[in-house]
Each structure stands twice: as C-alpha cells, then as structure tokens.
XYZ file of C-alpha atoms in Angstrom:
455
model
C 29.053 5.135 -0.941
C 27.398 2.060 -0.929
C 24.643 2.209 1.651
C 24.999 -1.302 2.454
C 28.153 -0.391 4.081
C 26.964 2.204 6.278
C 25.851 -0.008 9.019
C 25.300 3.191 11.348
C 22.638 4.067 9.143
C 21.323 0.276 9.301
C 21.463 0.964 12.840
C 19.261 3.870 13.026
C 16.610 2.420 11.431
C 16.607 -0.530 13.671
C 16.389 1.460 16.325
C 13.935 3.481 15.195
C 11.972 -0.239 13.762
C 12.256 -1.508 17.277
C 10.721 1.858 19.197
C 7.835 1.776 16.563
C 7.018 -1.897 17.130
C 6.579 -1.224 21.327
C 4.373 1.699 20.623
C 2.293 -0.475 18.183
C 2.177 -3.272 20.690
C 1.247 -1.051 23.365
C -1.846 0.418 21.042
C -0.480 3.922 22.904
C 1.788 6.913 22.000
C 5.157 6.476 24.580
C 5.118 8.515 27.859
C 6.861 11.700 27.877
C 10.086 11.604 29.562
C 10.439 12.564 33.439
C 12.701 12.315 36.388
C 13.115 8.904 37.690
C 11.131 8.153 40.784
C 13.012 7.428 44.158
C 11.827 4.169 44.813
C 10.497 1.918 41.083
C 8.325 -0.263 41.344
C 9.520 -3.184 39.197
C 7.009 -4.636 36.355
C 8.174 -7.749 34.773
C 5.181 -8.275 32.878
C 5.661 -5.246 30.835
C 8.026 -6.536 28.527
C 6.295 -9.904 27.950
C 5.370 -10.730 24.376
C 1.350 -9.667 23.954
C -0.687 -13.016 22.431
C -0.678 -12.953 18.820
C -4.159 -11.929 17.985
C -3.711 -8.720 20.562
C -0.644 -7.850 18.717
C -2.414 -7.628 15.393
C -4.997 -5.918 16.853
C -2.885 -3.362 18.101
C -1.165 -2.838 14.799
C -1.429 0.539 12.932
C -0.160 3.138 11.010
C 3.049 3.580 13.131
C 4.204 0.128 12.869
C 4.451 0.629 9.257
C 4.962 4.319 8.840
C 8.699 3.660 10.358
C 9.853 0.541 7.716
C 8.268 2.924 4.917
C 10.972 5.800 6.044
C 13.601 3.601 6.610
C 12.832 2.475 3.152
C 12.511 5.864 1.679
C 15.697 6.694 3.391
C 17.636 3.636 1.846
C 16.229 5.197 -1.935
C 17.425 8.447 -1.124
C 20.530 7.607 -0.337
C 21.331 4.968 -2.793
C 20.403 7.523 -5.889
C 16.723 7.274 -5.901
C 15.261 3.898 -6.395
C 15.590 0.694 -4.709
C 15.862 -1.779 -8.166
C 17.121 -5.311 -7.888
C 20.636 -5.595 -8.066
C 21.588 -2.022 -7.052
C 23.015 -0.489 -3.583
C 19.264 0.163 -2.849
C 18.393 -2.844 -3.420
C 21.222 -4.780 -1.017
C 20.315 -1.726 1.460
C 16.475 -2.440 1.846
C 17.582 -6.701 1.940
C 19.962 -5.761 4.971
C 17.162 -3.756 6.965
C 14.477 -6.011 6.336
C 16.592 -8.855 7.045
C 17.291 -7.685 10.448
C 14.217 -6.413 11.011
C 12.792 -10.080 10.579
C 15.572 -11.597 12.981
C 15.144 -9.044 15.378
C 11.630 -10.372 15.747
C 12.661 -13.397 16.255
C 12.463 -15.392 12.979
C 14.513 -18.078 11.455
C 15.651 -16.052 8.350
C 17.908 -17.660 5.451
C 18.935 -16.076 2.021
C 18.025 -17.450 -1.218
C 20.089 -16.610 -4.214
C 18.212 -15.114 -7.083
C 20.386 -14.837 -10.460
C 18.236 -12.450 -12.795
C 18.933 -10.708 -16.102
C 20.140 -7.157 -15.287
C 19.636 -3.954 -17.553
C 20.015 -0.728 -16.984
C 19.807 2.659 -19.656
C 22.422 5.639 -18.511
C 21.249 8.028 -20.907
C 19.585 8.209 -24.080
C 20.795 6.801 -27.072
C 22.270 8.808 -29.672
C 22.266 8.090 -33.529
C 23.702 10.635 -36.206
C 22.803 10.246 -39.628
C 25.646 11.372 -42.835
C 24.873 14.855 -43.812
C 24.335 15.720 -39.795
C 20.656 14.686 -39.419
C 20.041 13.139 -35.764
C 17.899 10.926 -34.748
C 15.742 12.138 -31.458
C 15.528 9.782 -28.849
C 12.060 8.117 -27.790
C 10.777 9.807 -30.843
C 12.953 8.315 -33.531
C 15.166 6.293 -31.623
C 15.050 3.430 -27.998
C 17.234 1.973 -26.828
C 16.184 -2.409 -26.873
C 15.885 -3.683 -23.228
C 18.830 -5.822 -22.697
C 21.061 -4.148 -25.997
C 24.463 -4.625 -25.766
C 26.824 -1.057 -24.754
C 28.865 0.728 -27.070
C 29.354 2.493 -30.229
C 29.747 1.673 -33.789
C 30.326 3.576 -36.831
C 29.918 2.516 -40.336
C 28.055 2.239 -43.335
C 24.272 1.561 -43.207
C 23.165 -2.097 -44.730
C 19.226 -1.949 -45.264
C 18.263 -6.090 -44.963
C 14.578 -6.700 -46.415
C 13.158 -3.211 -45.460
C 10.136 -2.607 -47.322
C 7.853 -0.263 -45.085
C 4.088 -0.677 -45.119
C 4.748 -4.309 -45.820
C 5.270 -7.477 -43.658
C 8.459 -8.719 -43.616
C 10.618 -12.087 -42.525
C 14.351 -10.559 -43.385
C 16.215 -11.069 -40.528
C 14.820 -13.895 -38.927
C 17.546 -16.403 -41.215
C 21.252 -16.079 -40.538
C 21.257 -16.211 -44.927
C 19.235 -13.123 -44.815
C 22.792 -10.911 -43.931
C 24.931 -12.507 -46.847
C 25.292 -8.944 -47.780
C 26.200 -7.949 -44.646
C 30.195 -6.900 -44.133
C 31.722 -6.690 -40.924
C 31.851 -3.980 -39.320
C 28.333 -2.551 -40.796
C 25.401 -1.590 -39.095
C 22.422 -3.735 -40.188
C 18.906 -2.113 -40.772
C 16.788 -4.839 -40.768
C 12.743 -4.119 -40.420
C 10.519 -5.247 -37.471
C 8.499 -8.654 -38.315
C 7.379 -12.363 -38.043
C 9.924 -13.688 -35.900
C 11.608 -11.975 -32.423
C 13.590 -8.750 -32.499
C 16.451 -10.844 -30.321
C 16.316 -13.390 -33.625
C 17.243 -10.620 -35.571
C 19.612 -8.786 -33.696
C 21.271 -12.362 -32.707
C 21.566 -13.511 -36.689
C 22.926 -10.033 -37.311
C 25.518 -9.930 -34.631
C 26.733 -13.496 -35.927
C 27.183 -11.742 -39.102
C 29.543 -9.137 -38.192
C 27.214 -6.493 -38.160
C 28.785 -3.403 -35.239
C 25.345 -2.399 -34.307
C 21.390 -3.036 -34.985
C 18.394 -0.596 -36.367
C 15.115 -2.254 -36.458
C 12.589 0.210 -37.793
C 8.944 -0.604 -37.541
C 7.297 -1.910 -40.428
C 5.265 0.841 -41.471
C 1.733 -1.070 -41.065
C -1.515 0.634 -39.762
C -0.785 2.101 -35.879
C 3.284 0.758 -36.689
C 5.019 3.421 -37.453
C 6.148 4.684 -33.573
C 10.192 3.795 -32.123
C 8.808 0.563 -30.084
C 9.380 0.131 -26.696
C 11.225 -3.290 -27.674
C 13.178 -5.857 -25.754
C 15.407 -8.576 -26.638
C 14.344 -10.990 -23.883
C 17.632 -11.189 -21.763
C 21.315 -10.631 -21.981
C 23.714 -12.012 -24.822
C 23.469 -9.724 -27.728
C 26.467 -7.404 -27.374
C 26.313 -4.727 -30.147
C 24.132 -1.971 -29.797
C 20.422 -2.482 -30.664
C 18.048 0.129 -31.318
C 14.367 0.600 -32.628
C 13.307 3.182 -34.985
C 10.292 4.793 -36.221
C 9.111 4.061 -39.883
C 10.526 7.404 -41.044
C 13.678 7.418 -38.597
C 14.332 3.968 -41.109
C 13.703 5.463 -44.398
C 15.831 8.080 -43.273
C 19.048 6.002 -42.252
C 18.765 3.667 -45.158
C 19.018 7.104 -47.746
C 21.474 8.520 -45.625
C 23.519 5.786 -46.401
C 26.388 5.486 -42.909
C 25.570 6.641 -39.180
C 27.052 6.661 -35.711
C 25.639 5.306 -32.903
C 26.551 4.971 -29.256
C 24.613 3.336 -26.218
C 25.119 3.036 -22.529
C 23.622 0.305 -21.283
C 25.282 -2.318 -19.101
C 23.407 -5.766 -19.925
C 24.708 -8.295 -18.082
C 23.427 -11.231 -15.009
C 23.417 -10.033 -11.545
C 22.981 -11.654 -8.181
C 20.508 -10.797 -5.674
C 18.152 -12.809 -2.792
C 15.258 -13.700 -1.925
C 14.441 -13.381 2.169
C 12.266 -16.423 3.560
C 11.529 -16.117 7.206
C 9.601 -18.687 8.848
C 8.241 -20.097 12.834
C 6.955 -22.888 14.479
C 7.431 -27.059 13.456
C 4.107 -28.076 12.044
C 3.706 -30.124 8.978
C 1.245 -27.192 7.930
C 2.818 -24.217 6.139
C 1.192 -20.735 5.427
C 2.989 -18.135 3.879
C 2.499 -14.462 2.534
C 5.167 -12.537 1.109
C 5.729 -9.233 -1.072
C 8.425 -8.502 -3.434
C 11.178 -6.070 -2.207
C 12.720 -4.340 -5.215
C 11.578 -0.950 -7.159
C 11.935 0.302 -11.003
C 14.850 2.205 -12.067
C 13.069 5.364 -12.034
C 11.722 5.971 -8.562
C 12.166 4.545 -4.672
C 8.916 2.188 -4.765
C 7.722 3.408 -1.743
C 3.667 1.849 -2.542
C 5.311 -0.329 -5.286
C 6.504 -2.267 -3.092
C 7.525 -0.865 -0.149
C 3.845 -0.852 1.060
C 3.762 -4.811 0.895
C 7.519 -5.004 2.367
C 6.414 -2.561 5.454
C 3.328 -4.792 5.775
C 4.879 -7.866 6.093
C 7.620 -6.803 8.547
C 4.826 -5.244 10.541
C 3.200 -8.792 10.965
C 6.474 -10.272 11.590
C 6.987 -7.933 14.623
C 3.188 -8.253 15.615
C 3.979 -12.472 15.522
C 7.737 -12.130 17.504
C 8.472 -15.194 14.949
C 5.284 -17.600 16.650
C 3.239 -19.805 14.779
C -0.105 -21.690 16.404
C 0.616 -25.114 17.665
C 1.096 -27.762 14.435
C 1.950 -25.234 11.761
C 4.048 -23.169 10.439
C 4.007 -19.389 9.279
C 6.327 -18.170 6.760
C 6.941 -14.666 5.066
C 8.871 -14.119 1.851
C 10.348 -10.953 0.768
C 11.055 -11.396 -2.982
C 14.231 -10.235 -5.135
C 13.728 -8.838 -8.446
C 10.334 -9.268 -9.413
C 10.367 -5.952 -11.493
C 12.188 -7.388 -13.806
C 10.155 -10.600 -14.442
C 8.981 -12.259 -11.223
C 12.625 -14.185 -11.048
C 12.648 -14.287 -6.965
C 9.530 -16.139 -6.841
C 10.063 -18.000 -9.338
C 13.510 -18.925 -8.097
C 11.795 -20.336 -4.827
C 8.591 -22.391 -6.449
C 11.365 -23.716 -8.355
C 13.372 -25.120 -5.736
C 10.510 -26.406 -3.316
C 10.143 -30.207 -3.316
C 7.313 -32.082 -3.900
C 6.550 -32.766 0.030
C 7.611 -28.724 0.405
C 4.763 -28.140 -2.304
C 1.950 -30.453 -0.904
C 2.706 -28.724 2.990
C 2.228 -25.323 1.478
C -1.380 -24.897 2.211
C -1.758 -21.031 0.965
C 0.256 -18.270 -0.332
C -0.827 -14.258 0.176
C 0.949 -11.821 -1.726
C 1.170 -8.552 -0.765
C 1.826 -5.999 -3.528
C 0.489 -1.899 -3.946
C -1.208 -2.477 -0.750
C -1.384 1.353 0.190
C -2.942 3.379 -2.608
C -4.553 6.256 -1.528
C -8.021 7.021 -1.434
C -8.610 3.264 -2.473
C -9.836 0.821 -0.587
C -8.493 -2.988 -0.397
C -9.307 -5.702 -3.183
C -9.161 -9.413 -2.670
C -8.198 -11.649 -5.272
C -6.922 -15.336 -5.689
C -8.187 -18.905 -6.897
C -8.472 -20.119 -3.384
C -11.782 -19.249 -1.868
C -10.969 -20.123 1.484
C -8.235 -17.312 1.645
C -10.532 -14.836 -0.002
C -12.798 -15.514 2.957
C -10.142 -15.291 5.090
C -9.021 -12.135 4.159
C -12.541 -10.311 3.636
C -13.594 -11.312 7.043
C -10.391 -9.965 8.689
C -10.414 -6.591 6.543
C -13.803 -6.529 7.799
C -12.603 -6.912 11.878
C -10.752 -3.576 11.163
C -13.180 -1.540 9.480
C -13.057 -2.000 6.091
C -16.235 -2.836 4.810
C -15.513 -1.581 1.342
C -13.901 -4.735 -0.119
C -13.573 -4.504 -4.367
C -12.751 -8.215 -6.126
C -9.557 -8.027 -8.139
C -8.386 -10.120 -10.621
C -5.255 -12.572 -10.353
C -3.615 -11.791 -13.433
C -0.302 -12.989 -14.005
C 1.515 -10.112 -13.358
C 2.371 -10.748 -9.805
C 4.625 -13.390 -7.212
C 1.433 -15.137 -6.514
C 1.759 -16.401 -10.329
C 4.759 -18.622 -9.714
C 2.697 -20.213 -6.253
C -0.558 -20.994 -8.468
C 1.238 -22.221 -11.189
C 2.466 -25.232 -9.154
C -1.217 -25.657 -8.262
C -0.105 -23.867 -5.030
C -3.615 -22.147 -3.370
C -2.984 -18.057 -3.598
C -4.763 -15.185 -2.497
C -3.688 -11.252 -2.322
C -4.683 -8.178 -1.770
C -4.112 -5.207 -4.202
C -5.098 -1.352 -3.796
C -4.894 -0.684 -7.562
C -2.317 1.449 -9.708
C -1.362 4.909 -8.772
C -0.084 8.014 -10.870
C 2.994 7.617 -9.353
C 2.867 4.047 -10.699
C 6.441 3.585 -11.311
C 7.585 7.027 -11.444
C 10.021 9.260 -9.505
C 7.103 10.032 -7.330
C 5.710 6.839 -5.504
C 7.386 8.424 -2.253
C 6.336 8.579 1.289
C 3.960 11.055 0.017
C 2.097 8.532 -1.951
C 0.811 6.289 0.729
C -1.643 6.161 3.058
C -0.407 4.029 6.179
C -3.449 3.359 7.897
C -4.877 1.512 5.090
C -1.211 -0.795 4.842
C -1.910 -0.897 8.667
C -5.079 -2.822 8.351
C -3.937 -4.802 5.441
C -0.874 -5.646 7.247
C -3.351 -6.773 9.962
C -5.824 -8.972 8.363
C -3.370 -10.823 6.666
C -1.569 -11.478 9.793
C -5.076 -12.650 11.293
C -5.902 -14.765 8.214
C -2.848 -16.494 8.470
C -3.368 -17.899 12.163
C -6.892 -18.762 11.298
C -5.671 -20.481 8.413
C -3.262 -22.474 9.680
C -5.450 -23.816 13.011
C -7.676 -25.050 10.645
C-alpha cells in the first residue's frame, strides 16, 4: 500500500515529531507520569513559545533523532528507499510538510518534473549457440534505456575494437540496418544517446554498444543516455561481450526498465515580511538502493529541527526560508526548478543560501564550504558556540543544491560531514548516523541564519 495513504501512520509520527520538539525546547527529559494533584496550580507561561536563540540552544539529538525514525519508518515501509518519484518519496514530502506547518510556517508546493528511471532486474542477453552474456560483467543496462525485448539478427555498425570509432553518430551510418535488427554499434566520438537515437530511427529493435577496446576500455560501462526518449532496449558491453555477439551472429535481449517523466515537489517554507531573505534547505529524496537516512535524511531532520526551534519567526525586517528539495539524486532538478523560477527582485532579496546535505557522518566532524565568506563565518562561529572546534574546509563542488543558488550569482554556504561506506547503499540507516553531531549542525545553522539576516 501506498504509504502516502496511510495517514494513521502520518499521524504517529506527528505525534511523536511534536512530543520530541517540547522535550527539545524544554532542554529536559519529560516527567514521569503520576496521579494528578487535588488542587493544580495553573501555569500559563509554560506553553509560551521560548525566544528563538533559547530554542536553538536547547536543540539536540532528540529533536532530530525522531524526524530520522519517522524517516526510516517511511523507507521501510515503502520498500526500502525514499527515491524521488516513489511512495517513499510522496511519504517523507507529506511528513515533512506537516511537520513544517505544524510549526507554524507558510508552506507551498512547487512542482518538480524530472526524468525518471528505474532498473527491476538485471538485464539479460543470450547469444545463438546458448552463450549468455553476464550482467555487470558483460552486460548494463543504459540509464534511461527504453523496456522490453527484442529478438533478431545481430548488425555489427563500424565495430573495429582497439580502434576509435565515429559509426553511429550519422543516421547514414545504419543504411545496412533492417528493421527489426539489433544494432551493434561501438562506443566513440559522439554521445551513446546519438547512437542509440540514430539507431532507433533506423528500425533497429534494440542497441549493443560495446566499448572500443582502447587502453583501460574494455569494461561494460556504467553508461547513460541523458534522459528519457529512446524506447528500445539499450545496453553496454564489454570489448569481448562485442566480439562475441557480432560472431554469434542473432541474440535475445530483454530489459525492465520503466523510463519515463515523473512529477514530484519541491517544499519551500518561509516567515516573517522583510525585504531581506535567508534561506537554507536540504534535498529530501534517496537512491534506489537504500532509505537515505545520512544521505539526506540527516539534512531533512536538520532543517525541520530548526523549523520547530523558530515556530515559523523571523527577526524584525527579514525573512527566513527553508527548502526541502525534490529529486536532486537524479540531477539537482528541484533546485534547479526553483532558481529557475525566482525573479529578478526574488534573486537580488535572496541574501544567502545554506545547504544542508550528509550532515551526520559518523566519527567526522563538520566542514564549511561556500563562495560567500560571510556565511562561512557565520557558520564556523556558531559550530563553535556548540562545541565544535574541529571545523575541516570543504570544497563547493558542483555536485550539490547550493550549485543552482551560486550559479545565479546567489551567495551559498553549506556544511558537509563527508562520504560514508554506506554512501548510497542499502545501509545508510538509522544506524549510520550520529544525531548529536546533526543536532549541532541543525543548530548553528539556525543561529547563522538570525545573525544573518539582522545584519
């Protein structure tokens, strides 16, 4: 079932969100239960909203430790992983997004439409005379290769091993080429979507592109075709898996891979009415292949712990605003989506962006990085308030939602913990986390933010 549509579950989590959040506040473990006195004395002020800074102060490991379940909860049920466009994925946008207006933030939903691809089991090629090709070895499936099978004779297009080669990258090249065949046409010069594309116009019921054969080429490449639109079945070979097809003469080969454009959103929250904005944000969606819980649920449980530290308040004559990001897995397309549609007024009011991604590796301590050096002080100085004197220097990379932010000459900073060997694997669980180190990340951004904007 789609976990999306268990709102109990939703529910629960909330619940259990919303407990977390008053214990954090409080900066104490809750009082065990006991009888009711006769005669309570009321306490209004108990319930009252602590001042921003003494919320963040207060913050630790149990304000995040319970968004980090709820997300490790969402994986489990929705099959193991969290990846954009999935039932995990619309799961962990529903919590968070209640989360966020259960603190009391303005949150809206920006559509993000991304390229989506997905591999349900190995590919399988079988050579005439029985030979089979072994997957990963001999055989990938091409991200984004269209689903199905084909059967058919084998039509070797310019493959010359140990030698450079253009065939494929002209539609001429497949004159030869009769409908229905599968074209073996060897890696080179131009894309491998050029040549898949020119051979699907052909007629050609499936694509082999073995590698060419040159010094250190000779492995099945981990290729991809760039995005959706080639429907046929695309694979890449080794060297020998080639020379073997092309003797062999026909094959069969069958892929399941749905390739297709999916829909899924972005989550901007945002408080106060200044002209001056400040925003941090963390993308929300893990790989295929495990639940995310450091990549990213560590920047996703960070940033909904400052957005229940804040209660959706922003210092007088600015704004704060937190982004939860669809689909950057799969090529930073919720970020982009949103530097895309800001405005040239929404640009100039931006004054900083923080991005929050692997922010709870363990046994690492917290780097900085960014163009900005304003946030980079920011952030240093607040990591040291809680402790953390240890500060490494990252780099900015690329690889990242800040990228979209300083692209548009937008001023970025971000902290990063470093890889993991769970990094992107089946286990970057709850296990793979340390909390107290989100906690204080989660923190000092928080505090760098305020400072930042009552500047």
């Amino acid at each position: 079932m789609d976990p999306v549509r268990r709102r109990p579950l939703i529910a629960v989590l909330l619940v259990v969100a919303a407990v977390a959040a008053g214990v954090a506040a409080a900066g104490e473990a809750p009082p065990p239960r006991r009888q009711a006195a006769p005669t309570p004395t009321p306490t209004p002020t108990a319930t009252a909203p602590r001042p921003p800074g003494e919320a963040l102060r207060a913050l630790d490991a149990a304000a995040v430790r319970v968004h980090l379940r709820a997300l490790a909860r969402v994986a489990r049920e929705a099959g193991g992983n969290r990846a954009a466009g999935t039932a995990g994925d619309r799961a962990s946008v529903a919590y968070a997004r209640e989360v966020l207006q259960g603190a009391g933030w303005e949150v809206r939903d920006e559509p993000v439409r991304f390229p989506f691809f997905r591999e349900h089991r190995p590919p399988r090629v079988r050579l005439a005379g029985g030979a089979r090709l072994r997957p990963a070895r001999d055989a990938r499936t091409m991200t984004y290769s269209g689903s199905g099978a084909a059967a058919g004779r084998v039509r070797a297009i310019g493959v010359a091993p140990g030698r450079a080669s253009d065939a494929g990258c002209r539609r001429g090249d497949f004159r030869a080429l009769r409908r229905g065949e599968i074209a073996l046409v060897q890696r080179g010069t131009c894309t491998l979507r050029i040549k898949a594309l020119n051979a699907q116009r052909a007629g050609a019921a499936a694509v082999l592109i073995p590698n060419d054969g040159l010094p250190g080429r000779t492995e099945a490449i981990r290729g991809t075709l760039g995005s959706p639109g080639v429907d046929v079945p695309v694979l890449a070979l080794s060297t020998s898996a080639g020379t073997l097809a092309a003797r062999a003469g026909r094959a069969r080969v069958s892929v399941a891979t749905p390739s297709e454009r999916r829909r899924t959103v972005n989550l901007v929250a945002e408080a106060g009415d200044g002209p001056r904005v400040l925003m941090a944000g963390a993308h929300l969606d893990s790989v295929p292949d495990g639940p995310g819980l450091n990549d990213n649920g560590s920047g996703v449980a960070a940033v909904l712990a400052v957005a229940q530290a804040l209660q959706g308040r922003a210092p007088a004559g600015a704004r704060v605003r937190l982004g939860l990001w669809g689909a950057e897995e799969l090529g930073l397309h919720g970020s982009r989506a949103h530097v895309r549609g800001l405005d040239r007024c929404e640009r100039r009011a931006l004054a900083g962006y923080v991005n929050l991604d692997m922010v709870g590796t363990p046994g690492r301590a917290p780097g900085v990085y960014g163009g900005d050096e304003t946030i980079e002080r920011a952030l240093r100085r607040a990591l040291r308030g809680r402790g953390r004197d240890r500060i490494t220097t990252r780099s900015a990379g690329r690889a990242s939602d800040h990228a979209p932010f300083a692209g548009a000459g937008i001023a970025v900073g971000g902290v990063f913990t470093g890889l993991d060997r769970c990094y992107h694997r089946r286990c970057d669980d709850l296990g793979n986390v340390d909390a107290p180190l989100v906690a204080d990340v989660a923190a000092a951004t928080g505090t760098a933010l305020l400072r930042l904007a009552r500047r």
